[in-house]
Amino acid sequence: MRKWCSENPGLTADNLENAFRNGNVVDKFCRPLARCISVPSGSKTPDDVFQHTIRCLRGAAKLGFNDDFILTAAIVLHDVGKPTTQAYEVNGELTFHRHDVQSALIAYEWMRQAYPNLYSERVTISKIVKNHMFRLEANPSENSIRRWMCKSGKACWQRLINLRLADRLGNLTLQNEPLITPPIKAIMNISERLLKTGLPIFTDDLVVLPGDLTAEGMDYKVTEEFMQNIVAACFYDRNKNNKTYILSKAREFIERSNTQSKISSGHATNHI
């Protein structure tokens, strides 16, 4: 990661602006933004997506986040899917439905080609981009925030909050609104309390790895969901965070899944 940072010193608002102003998009981090020039960022702002991204980078620097290269890369890439998702509703309103998902796909593929050896960074950045439009209720409970933190992941949850703050600073339509909304304030306060408990909150806190579960025969596609459910059990009873308990639950889960598959297969056969 340190080598990556040293090779990409141009990932700042000023340097990106200068690169485009001078017609220089050779820098790898400029390329995904090239299509964002002249694409409106929204119905109520004069900024295009590129200008909004620059404002977000400046916002991140103002908040002291510019030393986090993973977050900076996510900020640069978080709206690159808007050019391919922009559409107008019947009432003329500009929309970008699922631009977060499209941006994540672009970010992942671009990083795969530009930095093929940085797999974990690629996964983390694309996950942050994919989830940057997260929503919580106005007064979220401790349980909902704990579940959100677990689902977001240890490497992403704090960066998602920081990206949201930078995004709000970079949105001209929100200049007169509070930076920290009630849901964000709740996440900040409750997450601090949760982390101080020392209890398992993330799948990384479990004593087993996804590979331990697939070795038992669990489909890798469901390991993350299963581990999130186990985290919840271990949060309320830390003694359950042991390999014997978790693998026994994994075997029960696998057995139930296999039984359900056989039943479904039997029904399908009877209909033929």
Tab-separated table of C-alpha atoms in Angstrom:
chain	number	residue	atom	x	y	z
A	1	MET	CA	0.000	0.000	0.000
A	2	ARG	CA	2.844	2.406	0.814
A	3	LYS	CA	4.349	1.715	-2.640
A	4	TRP	CA	0.940	2.333	-4.249
A	5	CYS	CA	0.629	5.701	-2.496
A	6	SER	CA	4.117	6.773	-3.554
A	7	GLU	CA	3.341	5.845	-7.167
A	8	ASN	CA	0.133	7.920	-7.211
A	9	PRO	CA	0.938	11.303	-5.659
A	10	GLY	CA	-1.521	13.010	-8.012
A	11	LEU	CA	-4.615	11.783	-6.212
A	12	THR	CA	-5.539	15.218	-4.840
A	13	ALA	CA	-8.209	17.711	-5.843
A	14	ASP	CA	-5.686	20.245	-7.185
A	15	ASN	CA	-3.671	17.721	-9.186
A	16	LEU	CA	-6.741	16.090	-10.718
A	17	GLU	CA	-8.160	19.490	-11.671
A	18	ASN	CA	-4.876	20.568	-13.237
A	19	ALA	CA	-4.560	17.294	-15.136
A	20	PHE	CA	-7.942	17.760	-16.791
A	21	ARG	CA	-7.444	21.478	-17.365
A	22	ASN	CA	-4.209	20.702	-19.206
A	23	GLY	CA	-5.772	17.856	-21.159
A	24	ASN	CA	-3.586	15.287	-19.379
A	25	VAL	CA	-5.526	12.158	-18.431
A	26	VAL	CA	-2.518	9.854	-18.491
A	27	ASP	CA	-2.618	9.382	-14.709
A	28	LYS	CA	-4.451	6.124	-14.037
A	29	PHE	CA	-6.752	7.703	-11.497
A	30	CYS	CA	-7.954	10.294	-14.012
A	31	ARG	CA	-9.282	7.789	-16.529
A	32	PRO	CA	-12.488	6.657	-14.766
A	33	LEU	CA	-13.373	10.328	-14.246
A	34	ALA	CA	-12.919	11.324	-17.889
A	35	ARG	CA	-16.487	10.340	-18.830
A	36	CYS	CA	-17.863	12.313	-15.872
A	37	ILE	CA	-17.040	15.720	-17.310
A	38	SER	CA	-20.221	17.546	-18.394
A	39	VAL	CA	-22.425	14.848	-16.838
A	40	PRO	CA	-24.733	16.685	-14.403
A	41	SER	CA	-24.260	15.649	-10.799
A	42	GLY	CA	-27.949	16.209	-10.035
A	43	SER	CA	-31.045	18.221	-10.909
A	44	LYS	CA	-30.436	20.962	-8.342
A	45	THR	CA	-26.698	21.630	-8.652
A	46	PRO	CA	-24.656	23.352	-11.385
A	47	ASP	CA	-21.752	20.952	-10.847
A	48	ASP	CA	-20.997	18.089	-13.169
A	49	VAL	CA	-19.890	14.766	-11.644
A	50	PHE	CA	-16.212	15.638	-12.020
A	51	GLN	CA	-16.621	18.987	-10.239
A	52	HIS	CA	-18.622	17.299	-7.476
A	53	THR	CA	-15.845	14.729	-7.029
A	54	ILE	CA	-13.273	17.501	-6.707
A	55	ARG	CA	-15.440	19.199	-4.054
A	56	CYS	CA	-15.673	15.874	-2.192
A	57	LEU	CA	-11.886	15.517	-2.221
A	58	ARG	CA	-11.538	19.031	-0.848
A	59	GLY	CA	-14.133	18.199	1.784
A	60	ALA	CA	-12.199	15.084	2.790
A	61	ALA	CA	-9.004	17.147	3.110
A	62	LYS	CA	-10.844	19.715	5.221
A	63	LEU	CA	-12.017	16.926	7.542
A	64	GLY	CA	-8.515	15.457	7.775
A	65	PHE	CA	-9.239	12.299	5.766
A	66	ASN	CA	-6.733	12.868	2.954
A	67	ASP	CA	-4.116	10.547	4.484
A	68	ASP	CA	-6.399	7.535	3.970
A	69	PHE	CA	-5.590	6.410	0.439
A	70	ILE	CA	-8.312	3.724	0.359
A	71	LEU	CA	-10.929	6.353	1.236
A	72	THR	CA	-9.470	8.841	-1.247
A	73	ALA	CA	-9.659	6.271	-4.052
A	74	ALA	CA	-13.263	5.468	-3.091
A	75	ILE	CA	-14.146	9.175	-3.199
A	76	VAL	CA	-12.596	9.527	-6.658
A	77	LEU	CA	-14.575	6.520	-7.932
A	78	HIS	CA	-17.853	6.727	-6.008
A	79	ASP	CA	-19.887	8.370	-8.799
A	80	VAL	CA	-18.138	7.100	-11.953
A	81	GLY	CA	-21.237	5.030	-12.751
A	82	LYS	CA	-23.440	8.115	-13.175
A	83	PRO	CA	-22.709	8.640	-16.899
A	84	THR	CA	-24.170	5.207	-17.732
A	85	THR	CA	-27.126	5.370	-15.331
A	86	GLN	CA	-28.441	8.898	-15.841
A	87	ALA	CA	-32.072	9.067	-16.915
A	88	TYR	CA	-34.970	11.476	-16.722
A	89	GLU	CA	-38.262	10.706	-15.025
A	90	VAL	CA	-41.593	11.649	-16.616
A	91	ASN	CA	-41.603	14.809	-14.472
A	92	GLY	CA	-38.195	15.787	-15.844
A	93	GLU	CA	-36.252	14.905	-12.705
A	94	LEU	CA	-32.743	13.606	-13.327
A	95	THR	CA	-32.042	10.228	-11.725
A	96	PHE	CA	-29.103	7.858	-11.377
A	97	HIS	CA	-30.746	4.644	-10.201
A	98	ARG	CA	-28.194	2.045	-9.043
A	99	HIS	CA	-25.266	4.274	-9.938
A	100	ASP	CA	-23.608	3.013	-6.752
A	101	VAL	CA	-23.639	-0.566	-8.054
A	102	GLN	CA	-22.449	0.493	-11.503
A	103	SER	CA	-19.701	2.655	-9.978
A	104	ALA	CA	-18.502	-0.322	-7.922
A	105	LEU	CA	-18.335	-2.528	-11.024
A	106	ILE	CA	-16.349	0.109	-12.900
A	107	ALA	CA	-14.050	0.662	-9.907
A	108	TYR	CA	-13.381	-3.059	-9.490
A	109	GLU	CA	-12.688	-3.705	-13.177
A	110	TRP	CA	-10.554	-0.604	-13.564
A	111	MET	CA	-8.458	-1.520	-10.513
A	112	ARG	CA	-8.152	-5.105	-11.736
A	113	GLN	CA	-6.521	-3.842	-14.903
A	114	ALA	CA	-4.509	-0.972	-13.428
A	115	TYR	CA	-3.353	-2.722	-10.227
A	116	PRO	CA	-3.768	-6.493	-10.706
A	117	ASN	CA	-1.751	-7.340	-7.583
A	118	LEU	CA	-3.837	-5.253	-5.167
A	119	TYR	CA	-6.723	-7.668	-4.705
A	120	SER	CA	-7.710	-6.826	-1.118
A	121	GLU	CA	-7.541	-3.071	-1.800
A	122	ARG	CA	-9.652	-3.587	-4.929
A	123	VAL	CA	-12.306	-5.477	-2.974
A	124	THR	CA	-12.375	-2.897	-0.164
A	125	ILE	CA	-12.597	0.139	-2.441
A	126	SER	CA	-15.320	-1.355	-4.642
A	127	LYS	CA	-17.286	-2.403	-1.536
A	128	ILE	CA	-17.138	1.137	-0.153
A	129	VAL	CA	-18.256	2.534	-3.508
A	130	LYS	CA	-21.105	0.002	-3.767
A	131	ASN	CA	-22.446	0.838	-0.303
A	132	HIS	CA	-21.895	4.600	-0.235
A	133	MET	CA	-25.629	5.280	-0.588
A	134	PHE	CA	-26.409	3.427	2.659
A	135	ARG	CA	-29.537	4.474	4.531
A	136	LEU	CA	-30.575	4.140	8.160
A	137	GLU	CA	-33.792	5.135	9.871
A	138	ALA	CA	-33.940	8.559	11.527
A	139	ASN	CA	-33.439	7.072	15.014
A	140	PRO	CA	-31.520	3.839	14.435
A	141	SER	CA	-31.353	1.287	17.240
A	142	GLU	CA	-28.158	-0.203	18.608
A	143	ASN	CA	-29.020	-3.511	16.937
A	144	SER	CA	-29.549	-1.927	13.515
A	145	ILE	CA	-26.237	-0.064	13.747
A	146	ARG	CA	-24.412	-3.193	14.918
A	147	ARG	CA	-25.858	-5.149	11.986
A	148	TRP	CA	-24.934	-2.335	9.594
A	149	MET	CA	-21.361	-2.245	10.911
A	150	CYS	CA	-21.047	-6.019	10.560
A	151	LYS	CA	-22.467	-6.074	7.044
A	152	SER	CA	-20.285	-3.130	5.976
A	153	GLY	CA	-17.162	-4.794	7.337
A	154	LYS	CA	-14.322	-3.732	9.598
A	155	ALA	CA	-12.342	-2.170	6.740
A	156	CYS	CA	-15.301	-0.233	5.334
A	157	TRP	CA	-17.782	0.993	7.957
A	158	GLN	CA	-15.803	4.009	9.216
A	159	ARG	CA	-14.747	4.906	5.685
A	160	LEU	CA	-18.407	4.827	4.600
A	161	ILE	CA	-19.203	7.434	7.247
A	162	ASN	CA	-16.211	9.535	6.225
A	163	LEU	CA	-17.170	9.310	2.541
A	164	ARG	CA	-20.727	10.374	3.424
A	165	LEU	CA	-19.384	13.441	5.249
A	166	ALA	CA	-17.072	14.329	2.349
A	167	ASP	CA	-19.949	13.754	-0.084
A	168	ARG	CA	-22.174	16.147	1.868
A	169	LEU	CA	-19.442	18.799	1.889
A	170	GLY	CA	-19.084	18.325	-1.856
A	171	ASN	CA	-22.806	18.752	-2.545
A	172	LEU	CA	-23.672	22.383	-3.267
A	173	THR	CA	-27.365	21.789	-2.484
A	174	LEU	CA	-26.484	20.875	1.124
A	175	GLN	CA	-24.260	23.862	1.940
A	176	ASN	CA	-26.788	25.336	4.372
A	177	GLU	CA	-27.657	22.031	6.061
A	178	PRO	CA	-25.898	20.401	9.036
A	179	LEU	CA	-22.956	18.245	8.041
A	180	ILE	CA	-23.760	15.532	10.570
A	181	THR	CA	-27.332	14.252	10.261
A	182	PRO	CA	-29.130	12.488	13.162
A	183	PRO	CA	-28.526	8.972	11.730
A	184	ILE	CA	-24.806	9.693	11.252
A	185	LYS	CA	-24.595	11.141	14.760
A	186	ALA	CA	-26.285	7.996	16.096
A	187	ILE	CA	-23.787	5.772	14.254
A	188	MET	CA	-20.883	7.759	15.674
A	189	ASN	CA	-22.141	7.567	19.249
A	190	ILE	CA	-23.396	3.986	19.265
A	191	SER	CA	-20.452	2.550	17.304
A	192	GLU	CA	-18.080	4.052	19.859
A	193	ARG	CA	-19.979	2.325	22.664
A	194	LEU	CA	-20.085	-0.974	20.780
A	195	LEU	CA	-16.364	-0.972	20.056
A	196	LYS	CA	-15.568	-0.326	23.714
A	197	THR	CA	-17.381	-3.517	24.748
A	198	GLY	CA	-14.713	-5.673	23.111
A	199	LEU	CA	-17.456	-8.015	21.887
A	200	PRO	CA	-17.474	-9.505	18.354
A	201	ILE	CA	-18.977	-7.032	15.899
A	202	PHE	CA	-17.376	-7.997	12.602
A	203	THR	CA	-16.858	-11.342	10.896
A	204	ASP	CA	-13.124	-10.657	11.288
A	205	ASP	CA	-13.660	-10.956	15.051
A	206	LEU	CA	-14.660	-14.624	14.773
A	207	VAL	CA	-12.166	-17.403	15.486
A	208	VAL	CA	-13.007	-19.101	12.173
A	209	LEU	CA	-12.259	-18.000	8.627
A	210	PRO	CA	-14.450	-18.387	5.519
A	211	GLY	CA	-12.038	-21.119	4.405
A	212	ASP	CA	-12.885	-23.139	7.520
A	213	LEU	CA	-16.545	-23.111	6.482
A	214	THR	CA	-15.979	-24.007	2.840
A	215	ALA	CA	-13.760	-26.868	4.044
A	216	GLU	CA	-16.838	-28.185	5.861
A	217	GLY	CA	-18.745	-28.116	2.582
A	218	MET	CA	-20.500	-24.745	2.845
A	219	ASP	CA	-21.147	-22.917	-0.424
A	220	TYR	CA	-18.818	-19.897	-0.457
A	221	LYS	CA	-21.740	-17.743	-1.654
A	222	VAL	CA	-23.483	-18.037	1.719
A	223	THR	CA	-20.472	-18.004	4.067
A	224	GLU	CA	-20.615	-14.220	4.594
A	225	GLU	CA	-24.303	-14.245	5.526
A	226	PHE	CA	-23.805	-17.233	7.817
A	227	MET	CA	-20.848	-15.545	9.552
A	228	GLN	CA	-22.858	-12.357	10.068
A	229	ASN	CA	-25.545	-14.387	11.827
A	230	ILE	CA	-22.909	-16.089	13.992
A	231	VAL	CA	-21.435	-12.695	14.921
A	232	ALA	CA	-24.846	-11.688	16.299
A	233	ALA	CA	-24.971	-14.850	18.439
A	234	CYS	CA	-21.426	-14.303	19.696
A	235	PHE	CA	-22.140	-10.645	20.491
A	236	TYR	CA	-24.744	-11.708	23.048
A	237	ASP	CA	-22.665	-14.634	24.298
A	238	ARG	CA	-18.949	-14.239	23.735
A	239	ASN	CA	-18.380	-17.840	24.868
A	240	LYS	CA	-19.918	-18.962	21.572
A	241	ASN	CA	-16.985	-17.490	19.690
A	242	ASN	CA	-15.118	-20.779	19.595
A	243	LYS	CA	-14.339	-23.092	16.709
A	244	THR	CA	-16.295	-26.068	18.079
A	245	TYR	CA	-19.561	-24.126	18.418
A	246	ILE	CA	-19.283	-22.265	15.103
A	247	LEU	CA	-18.361	-25.333	13.043
A	248	SER	CA	-21.184	-27.330	14.653
A	249	LYS	CA	-23.620	-24.592	13.599
A	250	ALA	CA	-22.055	-24.618	10.140
A	251	ARG	CA	-22.673	-28.364	9.829
A	252	GLU	CA	-26.303	-27.902	10.942
A	253	PHE	CA	-26.706	-25.163	8.342
A	254	ILE	CA	-25.180	-27.320	5.596
A	255	GLU	CA	-27.404	-30.263	6.522
A	256	ARG	CA	-30.542	-28.108	6.428
A	257	SER	CA	-29.514	-26.626	3.083
A	258	ASN	CA	-28.896	-30.070	1.598
A	259	THR	CA	-32.261	-31.325	2.879
A	260	GLN	CA	-34.073	-28.325	1.413
A	261	SER	CA	-32.292	-28.839	-1.908
A	262	LYS	CA	-33.392	-32.493	-2.010
A	263	ILE	CA	-36.991	-31.507	-1.218
A	264	SER	CA	-36.950	-28.816	-3.907
A	265	SER	CA	-35.426	-31.269	-6.371
A	266	GLY	CA	-38.136	-33.798	-5.546
A	267	HIS	CA	-40.886	-31.264	-6.146
A	268	ALA	CA	-39.309	-30.300	-9.443
A	269	THR	CA	-39.145	-33.957	-10.503
A	270	ASN	CA	-42.798	-34.518	-9.610
A	271	HIS	CA	-43.809	-31.590	-11.828
A	272	ILE	CA	-41.996	-32.969	-14.861
